[in-house]
Amino acid sequence: NAGVTQTPKFQVLKTGQSMTLQCAQDMNHNSMYWYRQDPGMGLRLIYYSASEGTTDKGEVPNGYNVSRLNKREFSLRLESAAPSQTSVYFCASSEWARQVDTIYFGEGSWLTVV
Amino acid sequence: AQSVAQPEDQVNVAEGNPLTVKCTYSVSGNPYLFWYVQYPNRGLQFLLKYITGDNLVKGSYGFEAEFNKSQTSFHLKKPSALVSDSALYFCAVRDVRRYGGSQGNLIFGKGTKLSVKP
């Protein structure tokens, strides 16, 4: 009954370093998302994948890349981390990217860039 | 532009009293509305959603929400608050645009911190 699992939970990076956040879901969902959460700003969409084999930019895609590895997995990569990318990152999934579909979230990854 | 507003940064309630967390929205077309709860250092947990039909939606943990189309509101309610309900609550609306980086996206309010005192 894992739902959406993301790793790592916590990470500290130096400016300019790269890293990949991993995400997997076991609900057989077709659509997956990456959000970031910053204090007082709610959650903002970085990238999403409406179905396996497709990815699209969200509201704040700059500085990130994504890979939909297969139906279960959707990774987020920071190629050259910047302090502005210090945030909490949430992976999420839904059956499809329809308006009626509920989006389910992982537990979050706390990233600090120094 | 579509948006969600949560006018209160914090709501304080005594245990056993009813609670209301307010949410108003602005969308073109029919709204698809959601409430999530976030406990400290945890992910967002889905509480309930309004798609169509009955204006009173019942969800998890005894929460319910009332959809009011004329007031464009979707307030979260609970008849009797528990200390364990203390958390951050987010209202969200599903983006109705189909392209341009928005398909299926949720637009979130900034969140309301609920504090329930014993």
JSON list of C-alpha atoms in Angstrom, two decimals:
[
{"chain": "A", "resi": 1, "resn": "ASN", "atom": "CA", "xyz": [0.00, 0.00, 0.00]},
{"chain": "A", "resi": 2, "resn": "ALA", "atom": "CA", "xyz": [2.91, 2.35, -0.76]},
{"chain": "A", "resi": 3, "resn": "GLY", "atom": "CA", "xyz": [1.18, 4.73, -3.21]},
{"chain": "A", "resi": 4, "resn": "VAL", "atom": "CA", "xyz": [3.73, 7.28, -4.42]},
{"chain": "A", "resi": 5, "resn": "THR", "atom": "CA", "xyz": [7.30, 6.75, -3.21]},
{"chain": "A", "resi": 6, "resn": "GLN", "atom": "CA", "xyz": [10.06, 9.28, -3.73]},
{"chain": "A", "resi": 7, "resn": "THR", "atom": "CA", "xyz": [13.73, 9.33, -2.83]},
{"chain": "A", "resi": 8, "resn": "PRO", "atom": "CA", "xyz": [15.77, 10.78, -1.30]},
{"chain": "A", "resi": 9, "resn": "LYS", "atom": "CA", "xyz": [13.84, 12.27, 1.60]},
{"chain": "A", "resi": 10, "resn": "PHE", "atom": "CA", "xyz": [16.54, 14.84, 2.39]},
{"chain": "A", "resi": 11, "resn": "GLN", "atom": "CA", "xyz": [19.46, 16.13, 0.34]},
{"chain": "A", "resi": 12, "resn": "VAL", "atom": "CA", "xyz": [21.97, 18.95, 0.66]},
{"chain": "A", "resi": 13, "resn": "LEU", "atom": "CA", "xyz": [23.68, 20.05, -2.54]},
{"chain": "A", "resi": 14, "resn": "LYS", "atom": "CA", "xyz": [26.36, 22.55, -3.33]},
{"chain": "A", "resi": 15, "resn": "THR", "atom": "CA", "xyz": [25.66, 25.16, -5.99]},
{"chain": "A", "resi": 16, "resn": "GLY", "atom": "CA", "xyz": [26.42, 23.70, -9.39]},
{"chain": "A", "resi": 17, "resn": "GLN", "atom": "CA", "xyz": [26.04, 20.07, -8.40]},
{"chain": "A", "resi": 18, "resn": "SER", "atom": "CA", "xyz": [23.55, 17.83, -10.13]},
{"chain": "A", "resi": 19, "resn": "MET", "atom": "CA", "xyz": [21.14, 15.30, -8.73]},
{"chain": "A", "resi": 20, "resn": "THR", "atom": "CA", "xyz": [18.11, 13.24, -9.63]},
{"chain": "A", "resi": 21, "resn": "LEU", "atom": "CA", "xyz": [14.97, 12.80, -7.55]},
{"chain": "A", "resi": 22, "resn": "GLN", "atom": "CA", "xyz": [13.38, 9.43, -8.08]},
{"chain": "A", "resi": 23, "resn": "CYS", "atom": "CA", "xyz": [9.66, 8.70, -7.97]},
{"chain": "A", "resi": 24, "resn": "ALA", "atom": "CA", "xyz": [7.63, 5.54, -8.39]},
{"chain": "A", "resi": 25, "resn": "GLN", "atom": "CA", "xyz": [3.93, 4.80, -8.03]},
{"chain": "A", "resi": 26, "resn": "ASP", "atom": "CA", "xyz": [2.26, 1.45, -7.61]},
{"chain": "A", "resi": 27, "resn": "MET", "atom": "CA", "xyz": [-1.32, 2.49, -8.37]},
{"chain": "A", "resi": 28, "resn": "ASN", "atom": "CA", "xyz": [-1.10, 1.79, -12.12]},
{"chain": "A", "resi": 29, "resn": "HIS", "atom": "CA", "xyz": [-1.66, 5.48, -12.79]},
{"chain": "A", "resi": 30, "resn": "ASN", "atom": "CA", "xyz": [-1.05, 6.93, -16.21]},
{"chain": "A", "resi": 31, "resn": "SER", "atom": "CA", "xyz": [-0.24, 10.52, -15.25]},
{"chain": "A", "resi": 32, "resn": "MET", "atom": "CA", "xyz": [2.58, 11.72, -13.03]},
{"chain": "A", "resi": 33, "resn": "TYR", "atom": "CA", "xyz": [3.68, 15.14, -11.79]},
{"chain": "A", "resi": 34, "resn": "TRP", "atom": "CA", "xyz": [6.48, 17.00, -10.07]},
{"chain": "A", "resi": 35, "resn": "TYR", "atom": "CA", "xyz": [5.60, 19.96, -7.86]},
{"chain": "A", "resi": 36, "resn": "ARG", "atom": "CA", "xyz": [7.66, 22.22, -5.67]},
{"chain": "A", "resi": 37, "resn": "GLN", "atom": "CA", "xyz": [6.42, 23.78, -2.45]},
{"chain": "A", "resi": 38, "resn": "ASP", "atom": "CA", "xyz": [7.79, 27.06, -1.16]},
{"chain": "A", "resi": 39, "resn": "PRO", "atom": "CA", "xyz": [6.67, 28.88, 1.99]},
{"chain": "A", "resi": 40, "resn": "GLY", "atom": "CA", "xyz": [3.52, 30.93, 1.47]},
{"chain": "A", "resi": 41, "resn": "MET", "atom": "CA", "xyz": [3.19, 29.91, -2.19]},
{"chain": "A", "resi": 42, "resn": "GLY", "atom": "CA", "xyz": [1.31, 26.65, -2.18]},
{"chain": "A", "resi": 43, "resn": "LEU", "atom": "CA", "xyz": [2.48, 24.07, -4.69]},
{"chain": "A", "resi": 44, "resn": "ARG", "atom": "CA", "xyz": [3.58, 24.86, -8.22]},
{"chain": "A", "resi": 45, "resn": "LEU", "atom": "CA", "xyz": [3.84, 22.42, -11.10]},
{"chain": "A", "resi": 46, "resn": "ILE", "atom": "CA", "xyz": [7.33, 21.86, -12.52]},
{"chain": "A", "resi": 47, "resn": "TYR", "atom": "CA", "xyz": [6.72, 19.14, -15.11]},
{"chain": "A", "resi": 48, "resn": "TYR", "atom": "CA", "xyz": [4.12, 16.52, -15.74]},
{"chain": "A", "resi": 49, "resn": "SER", "atom": "CA", "xyz": [3.67, 13.40, -17.79]},
{"chain": "A", "resi": 50, "resn": "ALA", "atom": "CA", "xyz": [0.10, 12.87, -18.95]},
{"chain": "A", "resi": 51, "resn": "SER", "atom": "CA", "xyz": [0.89, 9.33, -20.04]},
{"chain": "A", "resi": 52, "resn": "GLU", "atom": "CA", "xyz": [3.88, 7.06, -20.54]},
{"chain": "A", "resi": 53, "resn": "GLY", "atom": "CA", "xyz": [6.11, 8.43, -23.26]},
{"chain": "A", "resi": 54, "resn": "THR", "atom": "CA", "xyz": [5.05, 12.07, -22.89]},
{"chain": "A", "resi": 55, "resn": "THR", "atom": "CA", "xyz": [6.33, 14.92, -20.75]},
{"chain": "A", "resi": 56, "resn": "ASP", "atom": "CA", "xyz": [5.39, 18.59, -20.68]},
{"chain": "A", "resi": 57, "resn": "LYS", "atom": "CA", "xyz": [6.49, 21.72, -18.89]},
{"chain": "A", "resi": 58, "resn": "GLY", "atom": "CA", "xyz": [4.46, 23.12, -16.06]},
{"chain": "A", "resi": 59, "resn": "GLU", "atom": "CA", "xyz": [4.50, 26.52, -14.44]},
{"chain": "A", "resi": 60, "resn": "VAL", "atom": "CA", "xyz": [8.14, 26.57, -13.25]},
{"chain": "A", "resi": 61, "resn": "PRO", "atom": "CA", "xyz": [10.25, 24.25, -15.45]},
{"chain": "A", "resi": 62, "resn": "ASN", "atom": "CA", "xyz": [13.47, 26.28, -15.71]},
{"chain": "A", "resi": 63, "resn": "GLY", "atom": "CA", "xyz": [16.49, 24.48, -14.29]},
{"chain": "A", "resi": 64, "resn": "TYR", "atom": "CA", "xyz": [14.85, 21.05, -14.33]},
{"chain": "A", "resi": 65, "resn": "ASN", "atom": "CA", "xyz": [14.54, 18.08, -16.63]},
{"chain": "A", "resi": 66, "resn": "VAL", "atom": "CA", "xyz": [12.38, 15.00, -16.31]},
{"chain": "A", "resi": 67, "resn": "SER", "atom": "CA", "xyz": [12.30, 11.44, -17.56]},
{"chain": "A", "resi": 68, "resn": "ARG", "atom": "CA", "xyz": [9.28, 9.17, -17.68]},
{"chain": "A", "resi": 69, "resn": "LEU", "atom": "CA", "xyz": [11.23, 5.95, -17.44]},
{"chain": "A", "resi": 70, "resn": "ASN", "atom": "CA", "xyz": [8.19, 3.69, -17.65]},
{"chain": "A", "resi": 71, "resn": "LYS", "atom": "CA", "xyz": [4.61, 3.75, -16.46]},
{"chain": "A", "resi": 72, "resn": "ARG", "atom": "CA", "xyz": [5.64, 3.53, -12.80]},
{"chain": "A", "resi": 73, "resn": "GLU", "atom": "CA", "xyz": [8.62, 5.88, -12.64]},
{"chain": "A", "resi": 74, "resn": "PHE", "atom": "CA", "xyz": [9.09, 9.61, -13.22]},
{"chain": "A", "resi": 75, "resn": "SER", "atom": "CA", "xyz": [12.38, 11.25, -12.27]},
{"chain": "A", "resi": 76, "resn": "LEU", "atom": "CA", "xyz": [13.31, 14.90, -11.84]},
{"chain": "A", "resi": 77, "resn": "ARG", "atom": "CA", "xyz": [16.84, 16.08, -12.55]},
{"chain": "A", "resi": 78, "resn": "LEU", "atom": "CA", "xyz": [18.60, 19.24, -11.48]},
{"chain": "A", "resi": 79, "resn": "GLU", "atom": "CA", "xyz": [21.54, 19.66, -13.84]},
{"chain": "A", "resi": 80, "resn": "SER", "atom": "CA", "xyz": [23.25, 22.55, -12.04]},
{"chain": "A", "resi": 81, "resn": "ALA", "atom": "CA", "xyz": [21.64, 23.27, -8.71]},
{"chain": "A", "resi": 82, "resn": "ALA", "atom": "CA", "xyz": [21.07, 26.86, -7.61]},
{"chain": "A", "resi": 83, "resn": "PRO", "atom": "CA", "xyz": [20.09, 28.22, -4.18]},
{"chain": "A", "resi": 84, "resn": "SER", "atom": "CA", "xyz": [16.72, 29.25, -5.68]},
{"chain": "A", "resi": 85, "resn": "GLN", "atom": "CA", "xyz": [15.97, 25.55, -6.06]},
{"chain": "A", "resi": 86, "resn": "THR", "atom": "CA", "xyz": [15.99, 25.03, -2.32]},
{"chain": "A", "resi": 87, "resn": "SER", "atom": "CA", "xyz": [12.49, 23.72, -1.79]},
{"chain": "A", "resi": 88, "resn": "VAL", "atom": "CA", "xyz": [10.35, 20.74, -0.95]},
{"chain": "A", "resi": 89, "resn": "TYR", "atom": "CA", "xyz": [9.64, 18.59, -3.99]},
{"chain": "A", "resi": 90, "resn": "PHE", "atom": "CA", "xyz": [6.58, 16.42, -4.34]},
{"chain": "A", "resi": 91, "resn": "CYS", "atom": "CA", "xyz": [5.96, 13.72, -6.85]},
{"chain": "A", "resi": 92, "resn": "ALA", "atom": "CA", "xyz": [2.33, 12.88, -7.55]},
{"chain": "A", "resi": 93, "resn": "SER", "atom": "CA", "xyz": [0.19, 10.70, -9.76]},
{"chain": "A", "resi": 94, "resn": "SER", "atom": "CA", "xyz": [-3.37, 10.36, -11.00]},
{"chain": "A", "resi": 95, "resn": "GLU", "atom": "CA", "xyz": [-5.23, 7.82, -13.08]},
{"chain": "A", "resi": 96, "resn": "TRP", "atom": "CA", "xyz": [-5.30, 10.24, -15.98]},
{"chain": "A", "resi": 97, "resn": "ALA", "atom": "CA", "xyz": [-4.79, 13.99, -16.34]},
{"chain": "A", "resi": 98, "resn": "ARG", "atom": "CA", "xyz": [-8.51, 14.66, -16.45]},
{"chain": "A", "resi": 99, "resn": "GLN", "atom": "CA", "xyz": [-10.21, 17.27, -14.35]},
{"chain": "A", "resi": 100, "resn": "VAL", "atom": "CA", "xyz": [-12.14, 14.66, -12.39]},
{"chain": "A", "resi": 101, "resn": "ASP", "atom": "CA", "xyz": [-9.08, 12.67, -11.40]},
{"chain": "A", "resi": 102, "resn": "THR", "atom": "CA", "xyz": [-7.67, 12.91, -7.91]},
{"chain": "A", "resi": 103, "resn": "ILE", "atom": "CA", "xyz": [-3.94, 13.60, -7.68]},
{"chain": "A", "resi": 104, "resn": "TYR", "atom": "CA", "xyz": [-2.12, 11.60, -4.99]},
{"chain": "A", "resi": 105, "resn": "PHE", "atom": "CA", "xyz": [1.13, 12.88, -3.53]},
{"chain": "A", "resi": 106, "resn": "GLY", "atom": "CA", "xyz": [4.30, 11.33, -2.21]},
{"chain": "A", "resi": 107, "resn": "GLU", "atom": "CA", "xyz": [5.87, 12.23, 1.11]},
{"chain": "A", "resi": 108, "resn": "GLY", "atom": "CA", "xyz": [8.19, 14.89, -0.27]},
{"chain": "A", "resi": 109, "resn": "SER", "atom": "CA", "xyz": [11.91, 15.45, -0.76]},
{"chain": "A", "resi": 110, "resn": "TRP", "atom": "CA", "xyz": [13.56, 18.28, 1.17]},
{"chain": "A", "resi": 111, "resn": "LEU", "atom": "CA", "xyz": [16.34, 19.80, -0.94]},
{"chain": "A", "resi": 112, "resn": "THR", "atom": "CA", "xyz": [18.77, 22.45, 0.27]},
{"chain": "A", "resi": 113, "resn": "VAL", "atom": "CA", "xyz": [21.23, 24.06, -2.12]},
{"chain": "A", "resi": 114, "resn": "VAL", "atom": "CA", "xyz": [24.09, 25.91, -0.43]},
{"chain": "B", "resi": 1, "resn": "ALA", "atom": "CA", "xyz": [-7.04, 33.51, -15.01]},
{"chain": "B", "resi": 2, "resn": "GLN", "atom": "CA", "xyz": [-7.92, 30.68, -12.69]},
{"chain": "B", "resi": 3, "resn": "SER", "atom": "CA", "xyz": [-7.11, 31.07, -9.04]},
{"chain": "B", "resi": 4, "resn": "VAL", "atom": "CA", "xyz": [-7.86, 29.89, -5.55]},
{"chain": "B", "resi": 5, "resn": "ALA", "atom": "CA", "xyz": [-7.85, 32.10, -2.48]},
{"chain": "B", "resi": 6, "resn": "GLN", "atom": "CA", "xyz": [-7.63, 31.03, 1.12]},
{"chain": "B", "resi": 7, "resn": "PRO", "atom": "CA", "xyz": [-8.22, 34.31, 2.96]},
{"chain": "B", "resi": 8, "resn": "GLU", "atom": "CA", "xyz": [-7.01, 33.13, 6.36]},
{"chain": "B", "resi": 9, "resn": "ASP", "atom": "CA", "xyz": [-3.38, 32.26, 6.99]},
{"chain": "B", "resi": 10, "resn": "GLN", "atom": "CA", "xyz": [-4.34, 30.66, 10.31]},
{"chain": "B", "resi": 11, "resn": "VAL", "atom": "CA", "xyz": [-7.50, 29.44, 12.01]},
{"chain": "B", "resi": 12, "resn": "ASN", "atom": "CA", "xyz": [-7.60, 28.76, 15.72]},
{"chain": "B", "resi": 13, "resn": "VAL", "atom": "CA", "xyz": [-10.30, 26.53, 17.18]},
{"chain": "B", "resi": 14, "resn": "ALA", "atom": "CA", "xyz": [-10.93, 24.93, 20.56]},
{"chain": "B", "resi": 15, "resn": "GLU", "atom": "CA", "xyz": [-11.23, 21.16, 20.59]},
{"chain": "B", "resi": 16, "resn": "GLY", "atom": "CA", "xyz": [-14.84, 20.08, 20.28]},
{"chain": "B", "resi": 17, "resn": "ASN", "atom": "CA", "xyz": [-15.92, 23.25, 18.51]},
{"chain": "B", "resi": 18, "resn": "PRO", "atom": "CA", "xyz": [-16.92, 23.33, 14.85]},
{"chain": "B", "resi": 19, "resn": "LEU", "atom": "CA", "xyz": [-14.29, 24.48, 12.39]},
{"chain": "B", "resi": 20, "resn": "THR", "atom": "CA", "xyz": [-14.42, 26.18, 9.01]},
{"chain": "B", "resi": 21, "resn": "VAL", "atom": "CA", "xyz": [-11.51, 26.75, 6.65]},
{"chain": "B", "resi": 22, "resn": "LYS", "atom": "CA", "xyz": [-12.46, 29.12, 3.86]},
{"chain": "B", "resi": 23, "resn": "CYS", "atom": "CA", "xyz": [-11.74, 28.85, 0.15]},
{"chain": "B", "resi": 24, "resn": "THR", "atom": "CA", "xyz": [-12.93, 30.88, -2.81]},
{"chain": "B", "resi": 25, "resn": "TYR", "atom": "CA", "xyz": [-12.16, 30.21, -6.43]},
{"chain": "B", "resi": 26, "resn": "SER", "atom": "CA", "xyz": [-12.17, 31.82, -9.82]},
{"chain": "B", "resi": 27, "resn": "VAL", "atom": "CA", "xyz": [-12.41, 29.62, -12.91]},
{"chain": "B", "resi": 28, "resn": "SER", "atom": "CA", "xyz": [-13.94, 29.72, -16.32]},
{"chain": "B", "resi": 29, "resn": "GLY", "atom": "CA", "xyz": [-16.45, 26.95, -16.75]},
{"chain": "B", "resi": 30, "resn": "ASN", "atom": "CA", "xyz": [-17.29, 24.29, -14.21]},
{"chain": "B", "resi": 31, "resn": "PRO", "atom": "CA", "xyz": [-15.01, 24.09, -11.19]},
{"chain": "B", "resi": 32, "resn": "TYR", "atom": "CA", "xyz": [-13.41, 20.85, -10.03]},
{"chain": "B", "resi": 33, "resn": "LEU", "atom": "CA", "xyz": [-12.43, 21.52, -6.43]},
{"chain": "B", "resi": 34, "resn": "PHE", "atom": "CA", "xyz": [-10.24, 19.63, -3.99]},
{"chain": "B", "resi": 35, "resn": "TRP", "atom": "CA", "xyz": [-9.12, 19.82, -0.37]},
{"chain": "B", "resi": 36, "resn": "TYR", "atom": "CA", "xyz": [-5.83, 18.40, 0.87]},
{"chain": "B", "resi": 37, "resn": "VAL", "atom": "CA", "xyz": [-4.26, 18.26, 4.32]},
{"chain": "B", "resi": 38, "resn": "GLN", "atom": "CA", "xyz": [-0.55, 18.36, 5.07]},
{"chain": "B", "resi": 39, "resn": "TYR", "atom": "CA", "xyz": [0.86, 17.30, 8.42]},
{"chain": "B", "resi": 40, "resn": "PRO", "atom": "CA", "xyz": [4.34, 18.57, 9.41]},
{"chain": "B", "resi": 41, "resn": "ASN", "atom": "CA", "xyz": [7.10, 17.16, 7.22]},
{"chain": "B", "resi": 42, "resn": "ARG", "atom": "CA", "xyz": [4.65, 14.99, 5.31]},
{"chain": "B", "resi": 43, "resn": "GLY", "atom": "CA", "xyz": [3.08, 14.93, 1.88]},
{"chain": "B", "resi": 44, "resn": "LEU", "atom": "CA", "xyz": [-0.38, 16.15, 0.96]},
{"chain": "B", "resi": 45, "resn": "GLN", "atom": "CA", "xyz": [-3.25, 13.82, 1.75]},
{"chain": "B", "resi": 46, "resn": "PHE", "atom": "CA", "xyz": [-6.45, 13.98, -0.25]},
{"chain": "B", "resi": 47, "resn": "LEU", "atom": "CA", "xyz": [-9.53, 14.83, 1.84]},
{"chain": "B", "resi": 48, "resn": "LEU", "atom": "CA", "xyz": [-12.39, 15.34, -0.60]},
{"chain": "B", "resi": 49, "resn": "LYS", "atom": "CA", "xyz": [-13.41, 16.74, -3.95]},
{"chain": "B", "resi": 50, "resn": "TYR", "atom": "CA", "xyz": [-16.37, 18.34, -5.68]},
{"chain": "B", "resi": 51, "resn": "ILE", "atom": "CA", "xyz": [-17.00, 17.34, -9.26]},
{"chain": "B", "resi": 52, "resn": "THR", "atom": "CA", "xyz": [-20.75, 17.69, -9.69]},
{"chain": "B", "resi": 53, "resn": "GLY", "atom": "CA", "xyz": [-23.99, 16.90, -7.91]},
{"chain": "B", "resi": 54, "resn": "ASP", "atom": "CA", "xyz": [-24.71, 17.43, -4.21]},
{"chain": "B", "resi": 55, "resn": "ASN", "atom": "CA", "xyz": [-23.27, 20.68, -2.93]},
{"chain": "B", "resi": 56, "resn": "LEU", "atom": "CA", "xyz": [-22.27, 19.07, 0.37]},
{"chain": "B", "resi": 57, "resn": "VAL", "atom": "CA", "xyz": [-19.34, 16.73, -0.10]},
{"chain": "B", "resi": 58, "resn": "LYS", "atom": "CA", "xyz": [-18.23, 14.33, 2.61]},
{"chain": "B", "resi": 59, "resn": "GLY", "atom": "CA", "xyz": [-14.64, 13.24, 2.90]},
{"chain": "B", "resi": 60, "resn": "SER", "atom": "CA", "xyz": [-12.04, 11.61, 5.10]},
{"chain": "B", "resi": 61, "resn": "TYR", "atom": "CA", "xyz": [-11.62, 12.03, 8.87]},
{"chain": "B", "resi": 62, "resn": "GLY", "atom": "CA", "xyz": [-15.11, 13.53, 9.31]},
{"chain": "B", "resi": 63, "resn": "PHE", "atom": "CA", "xyz": [-14.48, 16.52, 7.09]},
{"chain": "B", "resi": 64, "resn": "GLU", "atom": "CA", "xyz": [-17.01, 17.90, 4.66]},
{"chain": "B", "resi": 65, "resn": "ALA", "atom": "CA", "xyz": [-17.10, 20.83, 2.29]},
{"chain": "B", "resi": 66, "resn": "GLU", "atom": "CA", "xyz": [-19.91, 22.96, 0.95]},
{"chain": "B", "resi": 67, "resn": "PHE", "atom": "CA", "xyz": [-19.84, 24.08, -2.65]},
{"chain": "B", "resi": 68, "resn": "ASN", "atom": "CA", "xyz": [-21.58, 27.41, -3.24]},
{"chain": "B", "resi": 69, "resn": "LYS", "atom": "CA", "xyz": [-21.67, 28.41, -6.87]},
{"chain": "B", "resi": 70, "resn": "SER", "atom": "CA", "xyz": [-23.16, 31.88, -6.35]},
{"chain": "B", "resi": 71, "resn": "GLN", "atom": "CA", "xyz": [-20.46, 32.78, -3.83]},
{"chain": "B", "resi": 72, "resn": "THR", "atom": "CA", "xyz": [-17.75, 30.83, -5.69]},
{"chain": "B", "resi": 73, "resn": "SER", "atom": "CA", "xyz": [-16.77, 29.22, -2.42]},
{"chain": "B", "resi": 74, "resn": "PHE", "atom": "CA", "xyz": [-15.82, 25.74, -1.25]},
{"chain": "B", "resi": 75, "resn": "HIS", "atom": "CA", "xyz": [-15.39, 25.97, 2.52]},
{"chain": "B", "resi": 76, "resn": "LEU", "atom": "CA", "xyz": [-14.07, 23.01, 4.49]},
{"chain": "B", "resi": 77, "resn": "LYS", "atom": "CA", "xyz": [-15.97, 22.14, 7.66]},
{"chain": "B", "resi": 78, "resn": "LYS", "atom": "CA", "xyz": [-15.98, 19.73, 10.55]},
{"chain": "B", "resi": 79, "resn": "PRO", "atom": "CA", "xyz": [-18.65, 19.64, 13.27]},
{"chain": "B", "resi": 80, "resn": "SER", "atom": "CA", "xyz": [-16.26, 18.89, 16.13]},
{"chain": "B", "resi": 81, "resn": "ALA", "atom": "CA", "xyz": [-12.53, 19.65, 15.90]},
{"chain": "B", "resi": 82, "resn": "LEU", "atom": "CA", "xyz": [-9.82, 17.37, 17.27]},
{"chain": "B", "resi": 83, "resn": "VAL", "atom": "CA", "xyz": [-6.32, 18.36, 18.36]},
{"chain": "B", "resi": 84, "resn": "SER", "atom": "CA", "xyz": [-5.07, 15.88, 15.78]},
{"chain": "B", "resi": 85, "resn": "ASP", "atom": "CA", "xyz": [-6.73, 17.96, 13.04]},
{"chain": "B", "resi": 86, "resn": "SER", "atom": "CA", "xyz": [-4.01, 20.59, 13.52]},
{"chain": "B", "resi": 87, "resn": "ALA", "atom": "CA", "xyz": [-2.26, 20.81, 10.15]},
{"chain": "B", "resi": 88, "resn": "LEU", "atom": "CA", "xyz": [-1.92, 22.84, 6.97]},
{"chain": "B", "resi": 89, "resn": "TYR", "atom": "CA", "xyz": [-4.96, 22.72, 4.68]},
{"chain": "B", "resi": 90, "resn": "PHE", "atom": "CA", "xyz": [-4.87, 23.42, 0.98]},
{"chain": "B", "resi": 91, "resn": "CYS", "atom": "CA", "xyz": [-7.75, 24.15, -1.33]},
{"chain": "B", "resi": 92, "resn": "ALA", "atom": "CA", "xyz": [-7.13, 23.49, -5.02]},
{"chain": "B", "resi": 93, "resn": "VAL", "atom": "CA", "xyz": [-8.93, 23.73, -8.34]},
{"chain": "B", "resi": 94, "resn": "ARG", "atom": "CA", "xyz": [-8.22, 21.63, -11.36]},
{"chain": "B", "resi": 95, "resn": "ASP", "atom": "CA", "xyz": [-6.87, 23.64, -14.28]},
{"chain": "B", "resi": 96, "resn": "VAL", "atom": "CA", "xyz": [-9.37, 23.70, -17.14]},
{"chain": "B", "resi": 97, "resn": "ARG", "atom": "CA", "xyz": [-6.85, 24.60, -19.84]},
{"chain": "B", "resi": 98, "resn": "ARG", "atom": "CA", "xyz": [-5.86, 21.67, -21.96]},
{"chain": "B", "resi": 99, "resn": "TYR", "atom": "CA", "xyz": [-2.52, 22.80, -23.33]},
{"chain": "B", "resi": 100, "resn": "GLY", "atom": "CA", "xyz": [0.35, 25.07, -22.51]},
{"chain": "B", "resi": 101, "resn": "GLY", "atom": "CA", "xyz": [1.78, 23.15, -19.59]},
{"chain": "B", "resi": 102, "resn": "SER", "atom": "CA", "xyz": [-1.41, 22.87, -17.68]},
{"chain": "B", "resi": 103, "resn": "GLN", "atom": "CA", "xyz": [-3.19, 19.68, -18.59]},
{"chain": "B", "resi": 104, "resn": "GLY", "atom": "CA", "xyz": [-4.50, 18.11, -15.46]},
{"chain": "B", "resi": 105, "resn": "ASN", "atom": "CA", "xyz": [-2.71, 20.56, -13.19]},
{"chain": "B", "resi": 106, "resn": "LEU", "atom": "CA", "xyz": [-3.96, 21.55, -9.76]},
{"chain": "B", "resi": 107, "resn": "ILE", "atom": "CA", "xyz": [-3.92, 25.22, -8.88]},
{"chain": "B", "resi": 108, "resn": "PHE", "atom": "CA", "xyz": [-3.38, 25.55, -5.14]},
{"chain": "B", "resi": 109, "resn": "GLY", "atom": "CA", "xyz": [-4.24, 28.18, -2.60]},
{"chain": "B", "resi": 110, "resn": "LYS", "atom": "CA", "xyz": [-1.46, 29.29, -0.28]},
{"chain": "B", "resi": 111, "resn": "GLY", "atom": "CA", "xyz": [-2.73, 27.14, 2.56]},
{"chain": "B", "resi": 112, "resn": "THR", "atom": "CA", "xyz": [-4.38, 27.72, 5.92]},
{"chain": "B", "resi": 113, "resn": "LYS", "atom": "CA", "xyz": [-2.80, 26.57, 9.14]},
{"chain": "B", "resi": 114, "resn": "LEU", "atom": "CA", "xyz": [-5.37, 25.06, 11.46]},
{"chain": "B", "resi": 115, "resn": "SER", "atom": "CA", "xyz": [-4.55, 25.01, 15.14]},
{"chain": "B", "resi": 116, "resn": "VAL", "atom": "CA", "xyz": [-6.85, 23.11, 17.49]},
{"chain": "B", "resi": 117, "resn": "LYS", "atom": "CA", "xyz": [-6.22, 23.71, 21.19]},
{"chain": "B", "resi": 118, "resn": "PRO", "atom": "CA", "xyz": [-7.30, 21.28, 23.92]}
]
